Short mmCIF file of C-alpha atoms in Angstrom, two decimals:
data_model
loop_
_atom_site.label_atom_id
_atom_site.label_comp_id
_atom_site.label_asym_id
_atom_site.label_seq_id
_atom_site.Cartn_x
_atom_site.Cartn_y
_atom_site.Cartn_z
CA MET A 1 -70.30 42.62 -7.38
CA PRO A 2 -68.19 40.46 -5.26
CA LEU A 3 -68.81 36.74 -5.80
CA PRO A 4 -71.37 34.74 -3.44
CA ILE A 5 -69.09 33.05 -0.87
CA ARG A 6 -69.88 29.47 -2.13
CA ILE A 7 -68.69 30.20 -5.75
CA ARG A 8 -65.60 31.85 -4.52
CA ALA A 9 -64.49 29.15 -2.25
CA ASN A 10 -65.33 26.55 -4.94
CA ALA A 11 -62.96 28.79 -7.22
CA ASP A 12 -60.20 28.69 -4.34
CA GLU A 13 -60.47 24.93 -4.30
CA THR A 14 -60.20 24.60 -7.67
CA ARG A 15 -57.08 26.71 -7.95
CA THR A 16 -55.53 24.71 -5.28
CA ARG A 17 -56.21 21.42 -6.69
CA ILE A 18 -54.94 22.58 -10.20
CA LEU A 19 -51.65 23.71 -8.55
CA GLU A 20 -51.29 20.54 -6.29
CA LYS A 21 -51.75 18.44 -9.46
CA ALA A 22 -49.41 20.49 -11.68
CA GLU A 23 -46.63 20.31 -8.96
CA GLU A 24 -47.27 16.49 -8.71
CA LEU A 25 -47.04 16.19 -12.57
CA PHE A 26 -43.90 18.32 -12.96
CA ARG A 27 -42.18 16.42 -10.37
CA ARG A 28 -43.13 13.13 -11.98
CA LEU A 29 -42.95 13.72 -15.64
CA GLY A 30 -40.53 16.73 -15.52
CA PHE A 31 -41.61 20.32 -16.42
CA ALA A 32 -41.05 20.27 -20.29
CA LYS A 33 -42.87 16.97 -20.51
CA THR A 34 -46.04 18.15 -18.75
CA ALA A 35 -48.76 20.01 -20.80
CA VAL A 36 -51.60 22.03 -19.55
CA ALA A 37 -53.90 19.23 -21.19
CA ASP A 38 -52.37 16.50 -18.98
CA ILE A 39 -53.16 18.58 -15.66
CA ALA A 40 -56.45 19.07 -16.95
CA ALA A 41 -57.17 15.37 -17.97
CA GLU A 42 -55.72 13.81 -14.62
CA LEU A 43 -58.31 16.38 -12.85
CA GLY A 44 -61.21 15.36 -15.32
CA MET A 45 -61.50 19.19 -16.46
CA SER A 46 -61.03 20.89 -19.84
CA PRO A 47 -57.75 22.76 -20.48
CA ALA A 48 -59.66 25.80 -20.85
CA ASN A 49 -61.01 25.58 -17.30
CA VAL A 50 -57.41 25.37 -16.26
CA TYR A 51 -56.41 28.31 -18.36
CA ARG A 52 -59.35 30.37 -16.48
CA PHE A 53 -56.98 30.04 -13.48
CA PHE A 54 -53.46 30.26 -15.00
CA ALA A 55 -52.65 31.65 -18.31
CA SER A 56 -49.90 29.62 -19.00
CA LYS A 57 -47.53 26.75 -17.92
CA ASN A 58 -45.03 29.62 -16.70
CA ALA A 59 -48.00 31.00 -14.43
CA LEU A 60 -48.54 27.76 -12.79
CA VAL A 61 -44.85 27.73 -12.19
CA GLU A 62 -44.77 31.11 -10.70
CA ALA A 63 -47.71 30.37 -8.49
CA ILE A 64 -46.25 27.02 -7.21
CA CYS A 65 -42.83 29.22 -6.46
CA GLU A 66 -44.93 31.72 -4.22
CA GLN A 67 -46.61 28.87 -2.57
CA HIS A 68 -43.15 27.38 -1.53
CA LEU A 69 -41.82 30.85 -0.84
CA ALA A 70 -44.65 31.51 1.53
CA ARG A 71 -44.35 28.19 3.44
CA ILE A 72 -40.57 28.97 3.75
CA HIS A 73 -41.35 32.38 5.03
CA ALA A 74 -43.73 31.52 7.54
CA GLU A 75 -41.50 28.74 9.02
CA LEU A 76 -38.50 31.34 9.13
CA MET A 77 -40.76 33.90 11.03
CA ARG A 78 -41.51 31.37 13.42
CA ILE A 79 -37.96 30.82 14.18
CA ALA A 80 -36.73 34.73 14.13
CA ARG A 81 -39.67 35.62 16.67
CA ALA A 82 -38.34 32.67 19.18
CA ASN A 83 -37.15 33.55 22.38
CA ASP A 84 -33.53 32.10 22.21
CA PRO A 85 -30.07 33.71 21.84
CA VAL A 86 -29.41 35.36 18.58
CA VAL A 87 -26.73 32.86 17.11
CA ASP A 88 -28.93 30.06 17.79
CA ARG A 89 -31.81 31.87 15.98
CA LEU A 90 -29.55 32.49 12.91
CA GLU A 91 -28.34 28.60 13.04
CA ARG A 92 -32.05 27.29 12.97
CA PHE A 93 -32.86 29.90 10.47
CA ALA A 94 -29.91 28.82 7.96
CA LEU A 95 -30.48 24.89 8.78
CA SER A 96 -34.41 25.48 7.96
CA ILE A 97 -33.71 26.83 4.53
CA ILE A 98 -31.16 24.03 3.77
CA ARG A 99 -33.65 21.32 5.12
CA TYR A 100 -36.74 22.67 3.03
CA HIS A 101 -34.62 22.50 0.08
CA LYS A 102 -33.48 19.07 0.76
CA ALA A 103 -36.99 17.88 1.47
CA ASN A 104 -38.32 19.52 -1.53
CA PHE A 105 -36.11 20.03 -4.21
CA LEU A 106 -32.92 18.13 -4.12
CA THR A 107 -34.22 14.53 -3.69
CA GLU A 108 -35.65 14.92 -7.52
CA ARG A 109 -33.02 16.05 -10.54
CA ARG A 110 -36.48 16.71 -12.26
CA LEU A 111 -37.12 19.60 -10.13
CA HIS A 112 -34.04 21.58 -11.05
CA ASP A 113 -35.75 22.49 -14.52
CA ILE A 114 -38.67 23.86 -12.62
CA VAL A 115 -36.30 25.81 -10.14
CA LEU A 116 -34.73 27.36 -13.35
CA VAL A 117 -38.05 28.15 -14.88
CA ALA A 118 -39.28 29.77 -11.37
CA MET A 119 -35.86 31.70 -11.31
CA GLU A 120 -36.55 33.30 -14.79
CA HIS A 121 -40.18 33.87 -14.37
CA SER A 122 -40.91 34.84 -11.08
CA TRP A 123 -37.50 37.04 -10.46
CA GLU A 124 -39.95 39.55 -8.64
CA SER A 125 -41.07 36.85 -5.99
CA ILE A 126 -37.96 35.79 -5.44
CA THR A 127 -36.56 39.27 -4.85
CA GLN A 128 -39.33 40.04 -2.56
CA HIS A 129 -38.72 36.86 -0.88
CA LYS A 130 -35.16 37.86 0.00
CA GLU A 131 -35.99 41.23 1.18
CA ALA A 132 -38.45 39.31 3.41
CA LEU A 133 -35.61 37.06 4.61
CA ALA A 134 -33.23 40.05 5.00
CA THR A 135 -35.99 41.86 7.23
CA LEU A 136 -36.58 38.66 9.47
CA ILE A 137 -32.62 38.36 10.11
CA GLU A 138 -32.61 42.07 10.74
CA SER A 139 -35.61 41.69 13.60
CA ILE A 140 -33.29 38.80 15.17
CA LEU A 141 -30.26 41.53 15.06
CA ARG A 142 -32.59 44.17 16.71
CA SER A 143 -33.68 41.79 19.39
CA GLY A 144 -29.89 41.18 19.91
CA VAL A 145 -29.17 44.98 20.23
CA ASP A 146 -31.61 45.24 22.94
CA SER A 147 -30.52 42.16 24.79
CA GLY A 148 -26.89 43.20 24.42
CA GLU A 149 -25.81 40.07 22.24
CA VAL A 150 -25.15 42.38 19.28
CA GLY A 151 -22.64 45.00 19.77
CA PRO A 152 -23.53 48.85 19.42
CA ALA A 153 -21.35 49.21 16.59
CA VAL A 154 -23.42 46.89 14.55
CA ASP A 155 -25.90 48.36 12.16
CA PRO A 156 -28.80 45.88 12.21
CA ARG A 157 -30.19 46.51 8.72
CA GLN A 158 -26.78 46.39 6.66
CA ALA A 159 -25.30 43.41 8.98
CA ALA A 160 -28.66 41.37 8.00
CA ARG A 161 -28.13 41.89 4.36
CA ILE A 162 -24.54 40.95 4.64
CA ILE A 163 -25.49 37.83 6.58
CA LEU A 164 -27.98 36.98 4.24
CA GLY A 165 -25.50 37.34 1.28
CA CYS A 166 -22.87 35.20 3.03
CA LEU A 167 -25.75 32.56 3.42
CA THR A 168 -25.97 32.49 -0.45
CA ARG A 169 -24.21 29.12 -0.67
CA PHE A 170 -26.66 27.49 1.50
CA CYS A 171 -30.06 29.13 0.07
CA HIS A 172 -29.37 29.65 -3.60
CA PRO A 173 -31.04 26.80 -5.30
CA MET A 174 -28.63 26.53 -7.86
CA VAL A 175 -25.61 26.35 -5.79
CA ILE A 176 -27.09 24.04 -3.21
CA GLN A 177 -27.83 21.60 -6.30
CA GLN A 178 -24.24 21.63 -7.05
CA HIS A 179 -23.11 20.81 -3.55
CA VAL A 180 -25.76 18.13 -2.55
CA ASP A 181 -22.97 15.76 -1.42
CA ASP A 182 -21.29 18.34 0.93
CA ASP A 183 -22.13 18.51 4.41
CA LEU A 184 -24.18 21.75 4.01
CA GLU A 185 -25.43 21.75 7.68
CA ALA A 186 -22.32 21.33 9.42
CA GLU A 187 -20.84 24.07 6.92
CA ALA A 188 -23.83 26.38 7.70
CA GLN A 189 -23.30 26.04 11.77
CA ALA A 190 -19.71 26.86 11.41
CA THR A 191 -20.54 29.75 9.31
CA ILE A 192 -23.05 30.98 11.65
CA ARG A 193 -20.72 30.60 14.60
CA PHE A 194 -18.16 32.78 12.65
CA LEU A 195 -20.54 35.28 11.70
CA GLY A 196 -21.84 35.43 15.15
CA ARG A 197 -18.28 36.67 16.22
CA ALA A 198 -18.61 39.67 14.20
CA LEU A 199 -21.81 40.74 15.76
CA GLN A 200 -20.24 41.08 19.08
CA MET B 1 11.51 9.49 -26.76
CA PRO B 2 10.65 13.21 -26.22
CA LEU B 3 9.79 15.24 -29.47
CA PRO B 4 12.42 17.58 -30.50
CA ILE B 5 12.28 21.16 -29.09
CA ARG B 6 11.26 22.84 -32.55
CA ILE B 7 8.16 20.17 -33.20
CA ARG B 8 7.05 20.48 -29.55
CA ALA B 9 7.28 24.49 -29.59
CA ASN B 10 4.89 24.49 -33.01
CA ALA B 11 2.61 22.09 -31.07
CA ASP B 12 2.28 24.17 -28.00
CA GLU B 13 1.67 27.44 -30.55
CA THR B 14 -0.91 25.28 -32.47
CA ARG B 15 -2.72 24.23 -29.28
CA THR B 16 -2.83 28.02 -28.09
CA ARG B 17 -3.97 29.37 -31.55
CA ILE B 18 -6.83 26.58 -31.64
CA LEU B 19 -8.04 27.73 -27.77
CA GLU B 20 -7.76 31.41 -28.67
CA LYS B 21 -9.86 31.09 -31.91
CA ALA B 22 -12.33 28.71 -30.25
CA GLU B 23 -12.85 31.02 -27.45
CA GLU B 24 -13.11 33.91 -30.02
CA LEU B 25 -16.11 31.90 -31.82
CA PHE B 26 -17.54 30.73 -28.98
CA ARG B 27 -18.03 34.27 -27.67
CA ARG B 28 -18.88 35.44 -31.11
CA LEU B 29 -21.61 32.77 -32.36
CA GLY B 30 -22.21 31.14 -28.93
CA PHE B 31 -21.39 27.66 -27.84
CA ALA B 32 -24.02 25.67 -29.36
CA LYS B 33 -23.69 27.32 -33.05
CA THR B 34 -19.78 27.05 -33.22
CA ALA B 35 -18.73 23.79 -34.60
CA VAL B 36 -15.17 22.29 -34.27
CA ALA B 37 -15.07 22.47 -38.41
CA ASP B 38 -15.72 26.38 -38.07
CA ILE B 39 -12.67 26.77 -36.07
CA ALA B 40 -10.50 24.66 -38.14
CA ALA B 41 -11.81 26.60 -41.03
CA GLU B 42 -10.88 29.85 -39.86
CA LEU B 43 -7.71 28.64 -38.75
CA GLY B 44 -7.12 27.42 -42.10
CA MET B 45 -6.49 23.67 -40.95
CA SER B 46 -8.67 20.34 -41.11
CA PRO B 47 -10.92 19.50 -38.38
CA ALA B 48 -8.77 16.34 -38.00
CA ASN B 49 -5.90 18.45 -36.76
CA VAL B 50 -8.14 20.31 -34.26
CA TYR B 51 -9.33 16.77 -32.99
CA ARG B 52 -5.58 15.92 -32.44
CA PHE B 53 -5.36 18.38 -29.76
CA PHE B 54 -8.79 18.29 -28.56
CA ALA B 55 -11.12 15.05 -28.52
CA SER B 56 -14.38 17.45 -28.57
CA LYS B 57 -16.06 20.72 -28.06
CA ASN B 58 -16.39 19.87 -24.43
CA ALA B 59 -12.77 19.32 -24.33
CA LEU B 60 -11.98 22.74 -25.73
CA VAL B 61 -14.42 24.39 -22.92
CA GLU B 62 -12.36 22.43 -20.43
CA ALA B 63 -9.27 23.89 -21.53
CA ILE B 64 -10.52 27.23 -21.89
CA CYS B 65 -12.00 27.32 -18.49
CA GLU B 66 -8.57 25.78 -16.99
CA GLN B 67 -6.71 28.78 -18.64
CA HIS B 68 -8.89 31.35 -17.19
CA LEU B 69 -8.80 29.85 -13.93
CA ALA B 70 -5.02 29.80 -13.79
CA ARG B 71 -5.11 33.38 -14.93
CA ILE B 72 -7.39 34.58 -11.84
CA HIS B 73 -5.10 32.34 -9.66
CA ALA B 74 -2.02 33.96 -10.69
CA GLU B 75 -3.58 37.29 -10.02
CA LEU B 76 -5.07 36.44 -6.56
CA MET B 77 -1.70 34.79 -5.56
CA ARG B 78 0.11 38.29 -6.30
CA ILE B 79 -2.58 39.88 -3.70
CA ALA B 80 -2.38 37.32 -1.13
CA ARG B 81 1.51 37.56 -0.98
CA ALA B 82 1.33 41.52 -0.84
CA ASN B 83 2.71 43.20 2.26
CA ASP B 84 -0.58 44.93 3.19
CA PRO B 85 -3.22 44.54 6.00
CA VAL B 86 -5.31 41.27 6.16
CA VAL B 87 -8.60 42.96 5.36
CA ASP B 88 -7.17 45.16 2.68
CA ARG B 89 -5.91 41.92 0.94
CA LEU B 90 -9.23 39.89 1.34
CA GLU B 91 -11.04 43.11 -0.06
CA ARG B 92 -8.63 43.08 -3.22
CA PHE B 93 -9.17 39.43 -3.45
CA ALA B 94 -12.95 39.63 -3.40
CA LEU B 95 -13.05 42.61 -6.04
CA SER B 96 -10.36 41.34 -8.16
CA ILE B 97 -12.69 38.02 -8.60
CA ILE B 98 -15.62 40.46 -9.54
CA ARG B 99 -13.84 42.42 -11.89
CA TYR B 100 -12.45 39.56 -13.53
CA HIS B 101 -15.89 38.05 -14.36
CA LYS B 102 -17.37 41.43 -15.12
CA ALA B 103 -14.38 41.84 -17.92
CA ASN B 104 -14.49 38.55 -19.08
CA PHE B 105 -17.99 37.07 -18.71
CA LEU B 106 -20.71 39.40 -17.77
CA THR B 107 -20.32 41.84 -20.87
CA GLU B 108 -21.80 38.78 -23.32
CA ARG B 109 -24.87 37.00 -22.49
CA ARG B 110 -23.67 34.32 -24.91
CA LEU B 111 -20.87 33.22 -22.67
CA HIS B 112 -23.37 32.15 -20.04
CA ASP B 113 -23.86 28.79 -22.09
CA ILE B 114 -20.09 28.16 -21.92
CA VAL B 115 -19.93 28.79 -18.10
CA LEU B 116 -22.47 26.30 -17.63
CA VAL B 117 -20.92 23.75 -19.83
CA ALA B 118 -17.74 24.44 -17.96
CA MET B 119 -19.34 23.88 -14.85
CA GLU B 120 -20.69 20.56 -15.87
CA HIS B 121 -17.88 19.20 -17.67
CA SER B 122 -14.84 20.87 -15.73
CA TRP B 123 -16.17 20.37 -12.03
CA GLU B 124 -12.75 18.75 -11.15
CA SER B 125 -10.71 21.82 -12.21
CA ILE B 126 -13.34 23.83 -10.64
CA THR B 127 -13.20 22.05 -7.43
CA GLN B 128 -9.56 22.34 -7.35
CA HIS B 129 -9.60 25.89 -8.13
CA LYS B 130 -11.73 26.36 -5.14
CA GLU B 131 -9.22 24.76 -3.04
CA ALA B 132 -6.47 26.68 -4.22
CA LEU B 133 -8.63 29.87 -3.50
CA ALA B 134 -9.40 28.71 0.13
CA THR B 135 -5.46 27.86 0.22
CA LEU B 136 -4.68 31.50 -0.67
CA ILE B 137 -6.88 32.97 1.77
CA GLU B 138 -5.68 30.59 4.69
CA SER B 139 -2.05 32.23 3.82
CA ILE B 140 -3.42 35.59 4.04
CA LEU B 141 -4.82 34.83 7.61
CA ARG B 142 -1.79 32.99 8.77
CA SER B 143 0.16 35.97 7.90
CA GLY B 144 -2.55 37.91 9.97
CA VAL B 145 -1.95 35.57 12.93
CA ASP B 146 1.95 36.38 12.84
CA SER B 147 1.20 39.88 12.62
CA GLY B 148 -1.33 40.00 15.28
CA GLU B 149 -3.89 41.11 13.16
CA VAL B 150 -5.93 37.92 13.35
CA GLY B 151 -6.72 36.80 16.93
CA PRO B 152 -5.51 33.54 18.24
CA ALA B 153 -9.04 31.98 18.67
CA VAL B 154 -9.30 32.01 14.70
CA ASP B 155 -8.39 28.61 13.07
CA PRO B 156 -6.91 30.04 9.74
CA ARG B 157 -7.76 26.80 7.57
CA GLN B 158 -11.45 26.48 8.80
CA ALA B 159 -11.74 30.62 8.73
CA ALA B 160 -10.50 30.57 5.16
CA ARG B 161 -13.06 27.99 4.14
CA ILE B 162 -15.85 29.81 5.67
CA ILE B 163 -14.77 33.14 4.08
CA LEU B 164 -14.70 31.51 0.67
CA GLY B 165 -18.21 30.23 1.26
CA CYS B 166 -19.44 33.55 2.12
CA LEU B 167 -18.09 35.07 -0.75
CA THR B 168 -20.06 32.67 -3.15
CA ARG B 169 -22.39 35.58 -4.19
CA PHE B 170 -19.38 37.38 -5.65
CA CYS B 171 -17.62 34.51 -6.95
CA HIS B 172 -20.11 31.95 -8.48
CA PRO B 173 -20.58 32.68 -12.01
CA MET B 174 -24.20 31.71 -12.11
CA VAL B 175 -25.02 33.96 -9.02
CA ILE B 176 -23.05 36.96 -10.44
CA GLN B 177 -24.92 36.72 -13.68
CA GLN B 178 -28.41 36.95 -11.64
CA HIS B 179 -27.00 40.22 -9.95
CA VAL B 180 -25.05 42.15 -12.73
CA ASP B 181 -27.24 45.27 -11.69
CA ASP B 182 -26.29 45.11 -8.17
CA ASP B 183 -23.44 47.34 -6.89
CA LEU B 184 -21.32 43.92 -6.16
CA GLU B 185 -17.99 45.81 -5.26
CA ALA B 186 -19.57 47.86 -2.82
CA GLU B 187 -21.53 44.96 -1.35
CA ALA B 188 -18.13 42.71 -1.41
CA GLN B 189 -15.99 45.63 0.51
CA ALA B 190 -18.85 45.83 3.30
CA THR B 191 -19.03 41.90 3.49
CA ILE B 192 -15.16 41.89 3.58
CA ARG B 193 -15.21 44.56 6.47
CA PHE B 194 -17.77 42.69 8.46
CA LEU B 195 -16.10 39.45 8.21
CA GLY B 196 -12.65 41.25 9.13
CA ARG B 197 -14.57 41.97 12.71
CA ALA B 198 -14.98 38.06 13.24
CA LEU B 199 -11.17 37.62 12.47
CA GLN B 200 -10.39 39.80 15.69
#
C-alpha cells in the first residue's frame, strides 16, 4: 500500500535536509571528520533516523554525488538543445563543466576527499553520467549533420565518445584538481575549435 | 676537486642498486610498508649509507619516477624521429605510453600509491616531462607541415599542446588506472585518427 501523500512529502523533505546538512558538514569539517551522529545532532534528530534514509556515510556521499551529476546534466541538456552552431554548443558544454567544478569543488581543498570517495563508491552513477554526456554530445553532432555543419564522413556516435574522451582534461575531477592554476577555460576553447576542424 | 673515476663509478653503481632494490620492495610490499631500513638490509648496507644517496623515501620515489620518465621519453623520441606518416607516428606515440603503463604500473595494484606519491612530490619532473612530450609531438607536426601532411592553417606548437591534452585519458596514471578494463588501445587509435582530420 503506498504511503499517504503528506507522509511521503515529509520523508522527501527529511531526506533533502539530511543531504544538505551532510554536504555542508563534509565541506566544513571534511569527510573523514564528519560522523553520522554530527549530522543528526545538527538536525536535532537521532542517528537512527538518519540511518533510516542512508545506510552509511558512503551512501550519503553517493546521494550527494548523484544530485550533483543530475544538476550538471540538466544544465548540459539545455546547452545541447539550444539553437546555436555546433562548435558554440560544444564550447559552452565544456566551459559549463569546468565552471561547475570551479564553483562547487575547487574552492575547497577538503572536498577532494569526497570526490575520491564518490569515485570509489559511485562508479556506476559516474559511468552512467559519462554515457549521458556522450549521448548529449551525440545529439549536438546529429543536429550538425542535419544542418550541414558536421560532414557526412563523421559518425556522430563514435565522434561524440572520442570528443568526450578528449575533454577528460577538463571534466575529470582529479585531473582538474591538479590544474587549478592553468587557464582551463582558454585551453578548452582552443581544444573545441581544434576538434571542430575534425568534424567538417 | 672531482672524485677519481673509480670511486665515482662505484657511487653510481651503489645509487643504481639502491634504486632498483627500492622499486622492487615498493612493488612487493607497497610504498607505505617499505622502510629505508628494509632497503638497506636487503642490500647488506647501513641505512646511513642509503641516506647518503637519498635524503628520504620520497627522494627515492622521485628518483624512480624520473628514471621511468626518462625511459618513456627515450622511446617516444625514437618514434617522433622515425620516417613514418604523421598520423602513424602519433598513433605509435599514444600506444607506446599506454603499453608502458600497462607493463609497469597497471599490473600491480600496490604501485598506485607510488604513483600518487610521485605525482605529489615530483610535480616539477612531471611538468617538465609533459613539456617534453608536447615538444616531441610538435616536432612530428612540424615534419608534417614540411611534407604537406599537416595543413598550413595548423600552428604546430599550439596543436601539439591541444593533442597532448586530448590524450590525457590515455596518459594520466590516475585516469588509466580507472579504465584498465576498457580497450584503451583501440580508443586511442580512433582518437588519433579523428585528431588527424583536424590536422589537414
